[in-house]
Tab-separated table of C-alpha atoms and ligand atoms in Angstrom:
chain	number	residue	atom	x	y	z
A	128	UNK	CA	13.861	-10.719	7.522
A	129	UNK	CA	17.324	-11.776	6.251
A	130	UNK	CA	18.852	-13.431	9.296
A	131	UNK	CA	22.368	-13.173	7.870
A	132	UNK	CA	22.280	-9.181	8.347
A	133	UNK	CA	24.730	-7.870	11.015
A	134	UNK	CA	24.229	-4.265	12.038
A	135	UNK	CA	26.794	-2.180	13.474
A	136	UNK	CA	25.184	1.001	15.380
A	137	UNK	CA	28.082	3.505	15.866
A	138	UNK	CA	27.066	5.925	18.784
A	139	UNK	CA	24.904	3.312	20.435
A	140	UNK	CA	24.986	5.128	23.770
A	141	UNK	CA	23.625	8.321	22.480
A	142	UNK	CA	20.158	9.692	22.631
A	143	UNK	CA	19.190	8.066	19.075
A	144	UNK	CA	21.545	5.156	19.495
A	145	UNK	CA	20.051	3.672	22.505
A	146	UNK	CA	16.723	3.478	21.188
A	147	UNK	CA	17.724	2.365	17.667
A	148	UNK	CA	19.930	-0.388	19.153
A	149	UNK	CA	16.923	-1.590	21.157
A	150	UNK	CA	14.636	-1.528	17.930
A	151	UNK	CA	17.134	-3.247	15.699
A	152	UNK	CA	17.781	-5.982	18.273
A	153	UNK	CA	14.001	-6.705	18.380
A	154	UNK	CA	14.044	-6.912	14.435
A	155	UNK	CA	17.447	-8.892	13.843
A	156	UNK	CA	17.967	-10.625	17.147
A	157	UNK	CA	20.223	-9.413	19.782
A	158	UNK	CA	23.535	-11.038	18.444
A	159	UNK	CA	23.018	-9.539	14.984
A	160	UNK	CA	23.210	-5.963	16.126
A	161	UNK	CA	26.445	-4.671	17.458
A	162	UNK	CA	26.559	-1.436	19.797
A	163	UNK	CA	29.614	0.608	19.501
A	164	UNK	CA	30.650	3.869	21.243
A	165	UNK	CA	33.589	5.755	22.529
A	166	UNK	CA	32.240	5.095	26.116
A	167	UNK	CA	31.623	1.702	27.597
A	168	UNK	CA	27.831	0.670	27.422
A	169	UNK	CA	25.714	-0.376	30.378
A	170	UNK	CA	23.499	-2.378	27.966
A	171	UNK	CA	24.137	-5.913	28.226
A	172	UNK	CA	21.607	-7.366	25.664
A	173	UNK	CA	24.002	-8.059	22.860
A	174	UNK	CA	27.630	-7.607	21.628
A	175	UNK	CA	29.269	-4.172	22.050
A	176	UNK	CA	32.553	-2.613	21.233
A	177	UNK	CA	34.152	0.492	22.504
A	178	UNK	CA	36.253	2.423	20.035
A	179	UNK	CA	36.567	5.774	18.407
A	180	UNK	CA	34.988	5.981	15.075
A	181	UNK	CA	37.850	8.034	13.735
A	182	UNK	CA	40.306	5.200	14.383
A	183	UNK	CA	39.835	3.576	10.979
A	184	UNK	CA	41.882	0.381	11.663
A	185	UNK	CA	39.557	-0.433	15.042
A	186	UNK	CA	36.533	0.389	12.808
A	187	UNK	CA	37.644	-2.146	10.004
A	188	UNK	CA	38.604	-4.640	12.788
A	189	UNK	CA	35.157	-4.675	14.239
A	190	UNK	CA	33.491	-4.999	10.758
A	191	UNK	CA	35.650	-7.993	10.032
A	192	UNK	CA	35.203	-9.603	13.466
A	193	UNK	CA	31.395	-9.734	12.878
A	194	UNK	CA	30.932	-9.552	9.290
A	195	UNK	CA	29.041	-6.520	9.416
A	196	UNK	CA	26.716	-5.956	6.683
A	197	UNK	CA	25.035	-2.708	7.526
A	198	UNK	CA	26.270	0.456	9.550
A	199	UNK	CA	23.989	3.039	11.243
A	200	UNK	CA	26.624	5.921	11.828
A	201	UNK	CA	25.110	7.945	14.711
A	202	UNK	CA	28.261	9.446	16.280
A	203	UNK	CA	28.203	13.340	15.769
A	204	UNK	CA	28.906	16.692	17.507
A	205	UNK	CA	25.807	18.725	17.482
A	206	UNK	CA	24.961	22.249	16.857
A	207	UNK	CA	25.620	23.951	19.936
A	208	UNK	CA	28.645	22.153	20.795
A	209	UNK	CA	29.829	22.406	17.362
A	210	UNK	CA	30.107	26.173	17.518
A	211	UNK	CA	32.260	26.030	20.633
A	212	UNK	CA	34.630	23.231	18.987
A	213	UNK	CA	34.458	23.673	15.278
A	214	UNK	CA	37.583	21.825	14.325
A	215	UNK	CA	36.452	18.637	16.470
A	216	UNK	CA	32.972	18.760	14.918
A	217	UNK	CA	34.049	19.196	11.403
A	218	UNK	CA	36.748	16.284	11.934
A	219	UNK	CA	34.336	13.993	13.628
A	220	UNK	CA	31.084	14.633	11.589
A	221	UNK	CA	32.910	14.515	8.177
A	222	UNK	CA	35.833	12.042	8.630
A	223	UNK	CA	33.569	9.388	10.369
A	224	UNK	CA	31.070	9.510	7.383
A	225	UNK	CA	33.841	9.279	4.677
A	226	UNK	CA	35.347	6.093	6.489
A	227	UNK	CA	32.005	4.562	6.569
A	228	UNK	CA	31.075	5.320	3.002
A	229	UNK	CA	34.620	3.987	1.850
A	230	UNK	CA	33.784	0.685	3.688
A	231	UNK	CA	30.731	0.588	1.604
A	232	UNK	CA	32.380	1.576	-1.605
A	233	UNK	CA	34.937	-1.328	-1.034
A	234	UNK	CA	31.997	-3.611	-0.439
A	235	UNK	CA	32.841	-4.478	3.055
A	236	UNK	CA	29.461	-3.678	3.985
A	237	UNK	CA	26.482	-3.047	1.571
A	238	UNK	CA	24.151	-0.463	3.389
A	239	UNK	CA	24.764	2.753	5.358
A	240	UNK	CA	22.392	4.950	7.367
A	241	UNK	CA	23.589	8.436	8.415
A	242	UNK	CA	21.479	11.211	9.935
A	243	UNK	CA	21.350	14.676	8.674
A	244	UNK	CA	19.321	17.505	10.311
A	245	UNK	CA	17.074	20.625	9.705
A	246	UNK	CA	20.498	22.332	10.418
A	247	UNK	CA	21.298	22.046	6.704
A	248	UNK	CA	18.741	24.908	6.320
A	249	UNK	CA	19.787	28.493	7.185
A	250	UNK	CA	18.434	32.003	7.274
A	251	UNK	CA	17.726	32.435	3.532
A	252	UNK	CA	15.848	29.064	3.474
A	253	UNK	CA	11.907	29.685	3.362
A	254	UNK	CA	11.046	28.943	6.968
A	255	UNK	CA	7.565	27.559	6.634
A	256	UNK	CA	6.591	24.413	4.909
A	257	UNK	CA	10.361	24.147	3.825
A	258	UNK	CA	10.544	22.063	0.615
A	259	UNK	CA	12.939	19.056	0.101
A	260	UNK	CA	14.699	21.215	-2.643
A	261	UNK	CA	15.332	24.456	-1.455
A	262	UNK	CA	18.067	27.044	-0.477
A	263	UNK	CA	20.515	25.485	1.905
A	264	UNK	CA	22.942	28.052	3.361
A	265	UNK	CA	23.553	26.841	7.080
A	266	UNK	CA	25.331	29.079	9.452
A	267	UNK	CA	26.501	26.596	12.068
A	268	UNK	CA	29.624	24.166	11.750
A	269	UNK	CA	27.069	21.368	12.313
A	270	UNK	CA	24.925	22.455	9.512
A	271	UNK	CA	27.737	23.017	7.227
A	272	UNK	CA	28.933	19.436	7.987
A	273	UNK	CA	25.628	17.919	7.591
A	274	UNK	CA	25.116	19.669	4.255
A	275	UNK	CA	28.481	18.461	2.967
A	276	UNK	CA	27.740	14.991	4.235
A	277	UNK	CA	24.653	14.834	2.356
A	278	UNK	CA	26.349	15.670	-0.838
A	279	UNK	CA	29.151	12.992	-0.042
A	280	UNK	CA	26.263	10.604	0.321
A	281	UNK	CA	24.796	11.623	-2.984
A	282	UNK	CA	28.227	11.465	-4.649
A	283	UNK	CA	29.153	7.873	-3.383
A	284	UNK	CA	25.771	6.577	-4.502
A	285	UNK	CA	26.100	8.347	-8.020
A	286	UNK	CA	29.661	7.457	-8.502
A	287	UNK	CA	29.920	3.886	-6.767
A	288	UNK	CA	26.363	2.958	-6.291
A	289	UNK	CA	26.720	3.008	-2.506
A	290	UNK	CA	23.293	2.143	-0.809
A	291	UNK	CA	23.429	5.133	1.911
A	292	UNK	CA	20.080	6.612	3.264
A	293	UNK	CA	19.423	9.602	5.214
A	294	UNK	CA	16.805	11.616	7.218
A	295	UNK	CA	17.038	15.451	8.198
A	296	UNK	CA	15.854	14.935	11.508
A	297	UNK	CA	13.908	17.743	13.282
A	298	UNK	CA	14.536	18.263	17.209
A	299	UNK	CA	14.253	14.747	18.634
A	300	UNK	CA	12.431	14.254	22.095
A	301	UNK	CA	13.010	11.187	24.109
A	302	UNK	CA	13.047	10.082	27.703
A	303	UNK	CA	15.538	7.196	27.859
A	304	UNK	CA	18.973	9.043	27.173
A	305	UNK	CA	19.478	12.670	27.137
A	306	UNK	CA	20.642	14.624	24.203
A	307	UNK	CA	23.942	16.507	24.128
A	308	UNK	CA	24.776	19.782	22.757
A	309	UNK	CA	21.832	20.488	20.563
A	310	UNK	CA	19.884	23.597	20.175
A	311	UNK	CA	16.531	21.712	20.358
A	312	UNK	CA	17.582	20.177	23.659
A	313	UNK	CA	15.477	22.600	25.720
A	314	UNK	CA	12.540	20.339	24.597
A	315	UNK	CA	13.809	17.605	26.604
A	316	UNK	CA	15.216	19.135	29.651
A	317	UNK	CA	12.038	21.010	30.173
A	318	UNK	CA	10.345	17.763	31.124
A	319	UNK	CA	12.998	16.820	33.633
A	320	UNK	CA	12.942	20.170	35.266
A	321	UNK	CA	9.002	20.441	35.220
A	322	UNK	CA	8.933	17.103	37.186
A	323	UNK	CA	11.937	17.759	39.587
A	324	UNK	CA	11.393	21.678	40.008
A	325	UNK	CA	8.074	22.583	38.759
A	326	UNK	CA	10.046	25.400	36.754
A	327	UNK	CA	12.155	25.738	33.713
A	328	UNK	CA	14.171	28.535	32.314
A	329	UNK	CA	14.350	28.241	28.377
A	330	UNK	CA	17.353	29.170	26.454
A	331	UNK	CA	15.192	29.992	23.516
A	332	UNK	CA	12.559	32.801	23.507
A	333	UNK	CA	8.878	32.129	24.318
A	334	UNK	CA	7.887	32.315	20.332
A	335	UNK	CA	10.815	30.315	18.829
A	336	UNK	CA	8.995	27.832	16.739
A	337	UNK	CA	10.831	24.710	15.578
A	338	UNK	CA	10.137	21.312	13.989
A	339	UNK	CA	10.327	18.458	16.520
A	340	UNK	CA	9.594	14.794	16.636
A	341	UNK	CA	8.909	12.230	19.216
A	342	UNK	CA	11.715	9.468	19.228
A	343	UNK	CA	9.390	6.442	18.644
A	344	UNK	CA	8.447	8.254	15.249
A	345	UNK	CA	12.095	9.079	14.478
A	346	UNK	CA	13.025	5.389	15.202
A	347	UNK	CA	10.157	4.289	13.020
A	348	UNK	CA	11.034	6.654	10.161
A	349	UNK	CA	14.706	5.364	10.243
A	350	UNK	CA	13.647	1.622	9.980
A	351	UNK	CA	11.045	2.291	7.295
A	352	UNK	CA	13.492	4.224	5.162
A	353	UNK	CA	15.998	1.588	5.569
A	354	UNK	CA	13.619	-1.246	4.695
A	355	UNK	CA	12.091	0.524	1.649
A	356	UNK	CA	12.973	-1.065	-1.695
A	357	UNK	CA	15.935	0.691	-3.189
A	358	UNK	CA	14.085	1.587	-6.252
A	359	UNK	CA	11.590	3.753	-4.235
A	360	UNK	CA	14.441	6.005	-2.778
A	361	UNK	CA	14.571	9.151	-5.031
A	362	UNK	CA	16.514	11.283	-2.673
A	363	UNK	CA	20.155	10.300	-2.259
A	364	UNK	CA	21.112	13.430	-0.195
A	365	UNK	CA	18.607	13.203	2.782
A	366	UNK	CA	14.854	13.162	3.223
A	367	UNK	CA	13.004	15.962	4.793
A	368	UNK	CA	10.702	14.291	7.656
A	369	UNK	CA	8.169	16.179	9.863
A	370	UNK	CA	5.884	15.531	12.801
A	371	UNK	CA	4.922	18.565	14.719
A	372	UNK	CA	6.201	22.160	15.537
A	373	UNK	CA	5.981	24.064	18.691
A	374	UNK	CA	7.363	26.968	20.569
A	375	UNK	CA	8.663	26.870	24.170
A	376	UNK	CA	5.510	28.790	25.256
A	377	UNK	CA	3.295	26.210	23.585
A	378	UNK	CA	4.960	23.252	25.116
A	379	UNK	CA	4.880	24.836	28.551
A	380	UNK	CA	1.191	25.199	27.996
A	381	UNK	CA	0.809	21.460	27.173
A	382	UNK	CA	2.859	20.587	30.252
A	383	UNK	CA	0.615	22.600	32.461
A	384	UNK	CA	-2.145	20.256	31.326
A	385	UNK	CA	-0.542	17.660	33.507
A	386	UNK	CA	1.426	19.871	36.079
A	387	UNK	CA	-0.818	23.063	36.685
A	388	UNK	CA	1.820	25.253	38.586
A	389	UNK	CA	4.606	24.687	36.085
A	390	UNK	CA	6.549	27.930	35.798
A	391	UNK	CA	8.340	28.853	32.756
A	392	UNK	CA	10.805	31.718	32.240
A	393	UNK	CA	13.018	32.919	29.178
A	394	UNK	CA	16.763	33.574	29.193
A	395	UNK	CA	17.853	33.249	25.393
A	396	UNK	CA	21.618	32.623	24.992
A	397	UNK	CA	23.831	31.983	21.836
A	398	UNK	CA	21.639	29.086	21.085
A	399	UNK	CA	18.639	31.734	20.005
A	400	UNK	CA	20.546	32.748	16.864
A	401	UNK	CA	20.955	29.059	15.719
A	402	UNK	CA	17.028	28.460	16.162
A	403	UNK	CA	16.312	31.635	14.394
A	404	UNK	CA	18.120	30.344	11.307
A	405	UNK	CA	16.195	27.160	11.128
A	406	UNK	CA	12.771	26.453	9.647
A	407	UNK	CA	9.523	26.657	11.532
A	408	UNK	CA	8.062	23.649	9.864
A	409	UNK	CA	9.059	21.080	7.092
A	410	UNK	CA	7.361	19.879	4.148
A	411	UNK	CA	7.947	16.056	4.069
A	412	UNK	CA	5.708	15.074	0.991
A	413	UNK	CA	8.632	13.278	-0.736
A	414	UNK	CA	9.109	10.902	2.391
A	415	UNK	CA	5.426	10.291	2.315
A	416	UNK	CA	5.204	9.490	-1.314
A	417	UNK	CA	8.492	7.405	-1.582
A	418	UNK	CA	8.235	5.086	1.224
A	419	UNK	CA	5.119	5.769	3.120
A	420	UNK	CA	6.155	8.118	5.877
A	421	UNK	CA	3.278	9.154	8.240
A	422	UNK	CA	4.024	10.525	11.953
A	423	UNK	CA	1.851	8.887	14.702
A	424	UNK	CA	2.368	11.173	17.774
A	425	UNK	CA	0.894	14.736	18.079
A	426	UNK	CA	2.299	17.290	20.487
A	427	UNK	CA	-0.355	16.278	23.159
A	428	UNK	CA	0.291	12.646	22.944
A	429	UNK	CA	4.166	13.126	23.136
A	430	UNK	CA	3.790	15.207	26.209
A	431	UNK	CA	1.578	12.834	27.873
A	432	UNK	CA	3.835	9.772	27.011
A	433	UNK	CA	7.036	11.722	28.277
A	434	UNK	CA	5.547	12.716	31.530
A	435	UNK	CA	4.248	9.188	32.266
A	436	UNK	CA	7.460	7.520	31.273
A	437	UNK	CA	9.514	10.054	33.376
A	438	UNK	CA	7.382	9.705	36.458
A	439	UNK	CA	8.201	5.889	36.409
B	119	LIG	N1	18.765	18.385	17.351
B	119	LIG	C1	19.987	18.969	16.604
B	119	LIG	C2	20.452	20.191	17.258
B	119	LIG	O1	19.832	20.965	17.917
B	119	LIG	C3	19.350	19.506	15.456
B	119	LIG	O2	19.744	18.483	14.493
B	119	LIG	O3	21.612	20.397	17.095
């Protein structure tokens, strides 16, 4: 491990950020990993900064203050909220990325991680075993921004040699921090409501199958990708990765193995249309071949672990 690395995690208070910050602090040491978010953090294990990622001079000041070498840029507006605030979603998701890529182009930092999403796919994409290279015609502002961002990453790599790496995350399930404004968020809410009320009303229909992943696998994939030798990276847009897929009715069935009287009802809203435009399951053979990706958690193992942790 290079102990000269200084890692800045932007969006460290979010669903992914909280867990990635902890994992990176374990790897590099608390003082070598800086948390940054627009809201002050409760986390006190290491340095943290409060700033708006769109404020370029503040971003630059933080990079200089700590001699940052790598940035994980997680700040973003997700699919459901993005449809309500399209300008803000586009502004945040695009401008933050370009600013960070420019820092790498100008050699202030040397490595960038930026998450993409299954939202780059759309209704014309093959929905089963969706390949790495396929039709990408997204119908959400979030998806458009992720697709454009993937191509910016590819362009900065091709033109300036920027080492930027990316994963197309499926819906992410975790118990530490709630997600905000995504279409796949029902798969987190359902656990909280199952434990507090024994009942949940899903905003997606019973049979809506989507690709999902448990957060420990997502964190492990992210770190594996970032640690892979540069010559192994053949995808400079963003890698497909997969774990398991399920429908609302299938996850309800799994939850009933632990909470037998759990009641599920369905009231699809505008998010149904977003979900219907996304793949049902993803082919991740390129990630497996290039840097050894293999998921660990099954649906059953994820449900048991979520319930065990949320009960505590
Ligand atoms: N989980 C995200 C969303 O639902 C997809 O990347 O918006």
